[in-house]
Amino acid sequence: TQKTVVLGLLAAVVPLVSVLTCLVGPAFGMHPDWGPLLATSAAMALLAFDLGAVALLVGALGGGRGLSLGVASAVAGAAYLVSSLAPVVETVHRLRWLSPFQWSVGDAQLVDGVGGAQWLLLVTLGVVLVAGGAWAVRRREVYRPGGPCMPVAM
């Protein structure tokens, strides 16, 4: 749970910086549509949270730090590739709904905002990944010198 809170805080850094950067936009003649901008920034935070939750889940399943980061990076790369190739490759276009990048930024969210289904997908993915990680941690056993293996206390 502590790692989940930290992950949430870290996931909010880049979207927060992007919103703060847009605050100076009017000084340069830029006037963003704040509703879609804030919604897309929040969706980006959820995307970052979801990708971080992949690493937490892999680590909880027994993967080391390198494996956790590698799997999360591979998932992020594949999801980005699907989202970025979808407009130009018909076969990939049919699979675009599988990409969390598509849910957060790939469907003109800065113009139209983030839809309800996209929010639901981003939140559900994060909840499922964190719940899976919590389940995996509870199932792990920890060695105690001089004693039997004991389940991890939560």
XYZ file of C-alpha atoms in Angstrom:
154
model
C 0.000 0.000 0.000
C 2.845 2.381 0.786
C 4.404 1.696 -2.612
C 1.048 2.335 -4.271
C 0.790 5.770 -2.633
C 4.338 6.662 -3.674
C 3.618 5.428 -7.201
C 0.559 7.682 -7.336
C 2.587 10.694 -6.212
C 5.332 10.010 -8.740
C 2.823 9.462 -11.535
C 1.425 12.952 -10.978
C 4.740 14.805 -11.401
C 4.894 15.154 -15.202
C 1.198 16.014 -15.683
C 1.465 18.573 -12.878
C 4.523 20.167 -14.497
C 2.731 20.305 -17.855
C -0.258 22.079 -16.301
C 2.003 24.527 -14.463
C 3.854 25.207 -17.712
C 0.566 26.062 -19.408
C -0.124 28.675 -16.751
C 2.482 30.901 -18.397
C 0.888 30.306 -21.820
C -1.196 33.521 -21.825
C 2.006 35.566 -21.493
C 2.983 34.135 -24.891
C -0.439 34.410 -26.521
C -1.416 30.793 -25.827
C -4.831 30.174 -24.323
C -5.388 26.458 -23.674
C -8.813 24.930 -23.215
C -8.406 24.099 -19.524
C -11.071 21.403 -19.261
C -9.564 18.974 -21.784
C -6.032 19.936 -20.700
C -6.680 19.070 -17.043
C -8.546 15.892 -17.982
C -5.755 14.741 -20.288
C -3.150 15.557 -17.639
C -5.055 13.439 -15.113
C -5.361 10.637 -17.677
C -1.589 10.796 -18.211
C -1.082 10.449 -14.463
C -3.303 7.361 -14.505
C -1.328 5.986 -17.459
C 1.931 6.446 -15.555
C 0.367 4.868 -12.475
C -0.825 1.874 -14.510
C 2.609 1.300 -16.045
C 4.231 1.590 -12.618
C 1.683 -0.883 -11.270
C 2.874 -3.370 -13.906
C 6.353 -3.147 -12.357
C 4.901 -3.544 -8.852
C 2.962 -6.630 -9.913
C 5.978 -8.275 -11.578
C 8.091 -7.530 -8.500
C 5.422 -8.949 -6.201
C 5.273 -12.102 -8.289
C 8.938 -12.657 -7.525
C 10.673 -10.860 -10.333
C 13.685 -8.815 -9.373
C 14.060 -5.116 -9.922
C 15.567 -5.560 -13.374
C 12.806 -7.900 -14.538
C 10.116 -5.616 -13.101
C 11.497 -2.557 -14.876
C 12.097 -4.519 -18.060
C 8.577 -5.904 -18.256
C 7.012 -2.523 -17.434
C 9.211 -0.850 -20.065
C 8.306 -3.485 -22.650
C 4.590 -3.051 -21.912
C 4.939 0.737 -22.155
C 6.880 0.472 -25.412
C 4.421 -1.951 -26.994
C 1.430 0.137 -25.906
C 3.023 3.314 -27.279
C 3.905 1.575 -30.538
C 0.326 0.392 -31.019
C -1.034 3.854 -30.284
C 1.430 5.646 -32.563
C 1.137 3.222 -35.497
C -2.663 2.940 -35.335
C -3.316 5.977 -37.582
C -1.090 4.667 -40.400
C -1.249 0.844 -40.249
C -4.690 -0.674 -40.751
C -3.917 -3.915 -38.889
C -2.635 -1.979 -35.875
C -5.564 0.445 -36.130
C -7.927 -2.434 -35.309
C -5.901 -3.165 -32.128
C -5.593 0.433 -30.870
C -8.225 -0.085 -28.158
C -5.728 -2.393 -26.371
C -3.302 0.465 -25.714
C -3.539 2.534 -22.518
C -1.798 5.304 -24.467
C -4.818 5.361 -26.765
C -7.088 5.652 -23.721
C -5.172 8.597 -22.281
C -3.863 10.667 -25.206
C -4.420 8.893 -28.516
C -7.946 9.968 -29.375
C -7.838 13.796 -29.564
C -8.277 14.163 -25.805
C -6.709 17.632 -25.804
C -9.536 18.755 -28.075
C -12.469 16.628 -26.958
C -11.493 15.668 -23.421
C -11.275 12.178 -21.955
C -14.356 10.016 -22.364
C -16.059 8.016 -19.633
C -15.024 4.674 -21.117
C -11.406 5.827 -21.239
C -11.506 6.840 -17.558
C -13.070 3.519 -16.669
C -10.394 1.558 -18.548
C -7.505 3.517 -16.998
C -8.857 3.234 -13.447
C -9.856 -0.425 -13.804
C -6.441 -1.396 -15.143
C -4.715 0.300 -12.198
C -7.048 -1.309 -9.646
C -6.597 -4.775 -11.157
C -2.797 -4.454 -11.272
C -2.516 -3.169 -7.693
C -4.936 -5.836 -6.426
C -2.897 -8.483 -8.241
C 0.286 -7.152 -6.667
C -1.273 -7.171 -3.188
C -2.473 -10.733 -3.723
C 0.987 -11.825 -4.899
C 2.679 -10.241 -1.874
C 0.299 -12.020 0.519
C 1.076 -15.353 -1.137
C 4.840 -14.975 -0.893
C 6.708 -16.627 1.908
C 9.613 -15.062 3.724
C 12.445 -17.094 5.224
C 13.099 -16.560 8.928
C 16.477 -17.781 10.167
C 15.940 -20.622 12.617
C 12.287 -21.002 11.758
C 9.904 -22.123 9.045
C 8.876 -19.952 6.126
C 6.027 -17.700 7.130
C 3.506 -15.838 4.982
C 4.178 -12.128 4.683
C 2.051 -10.119 7.112
C 0.215 -7.209 5.553
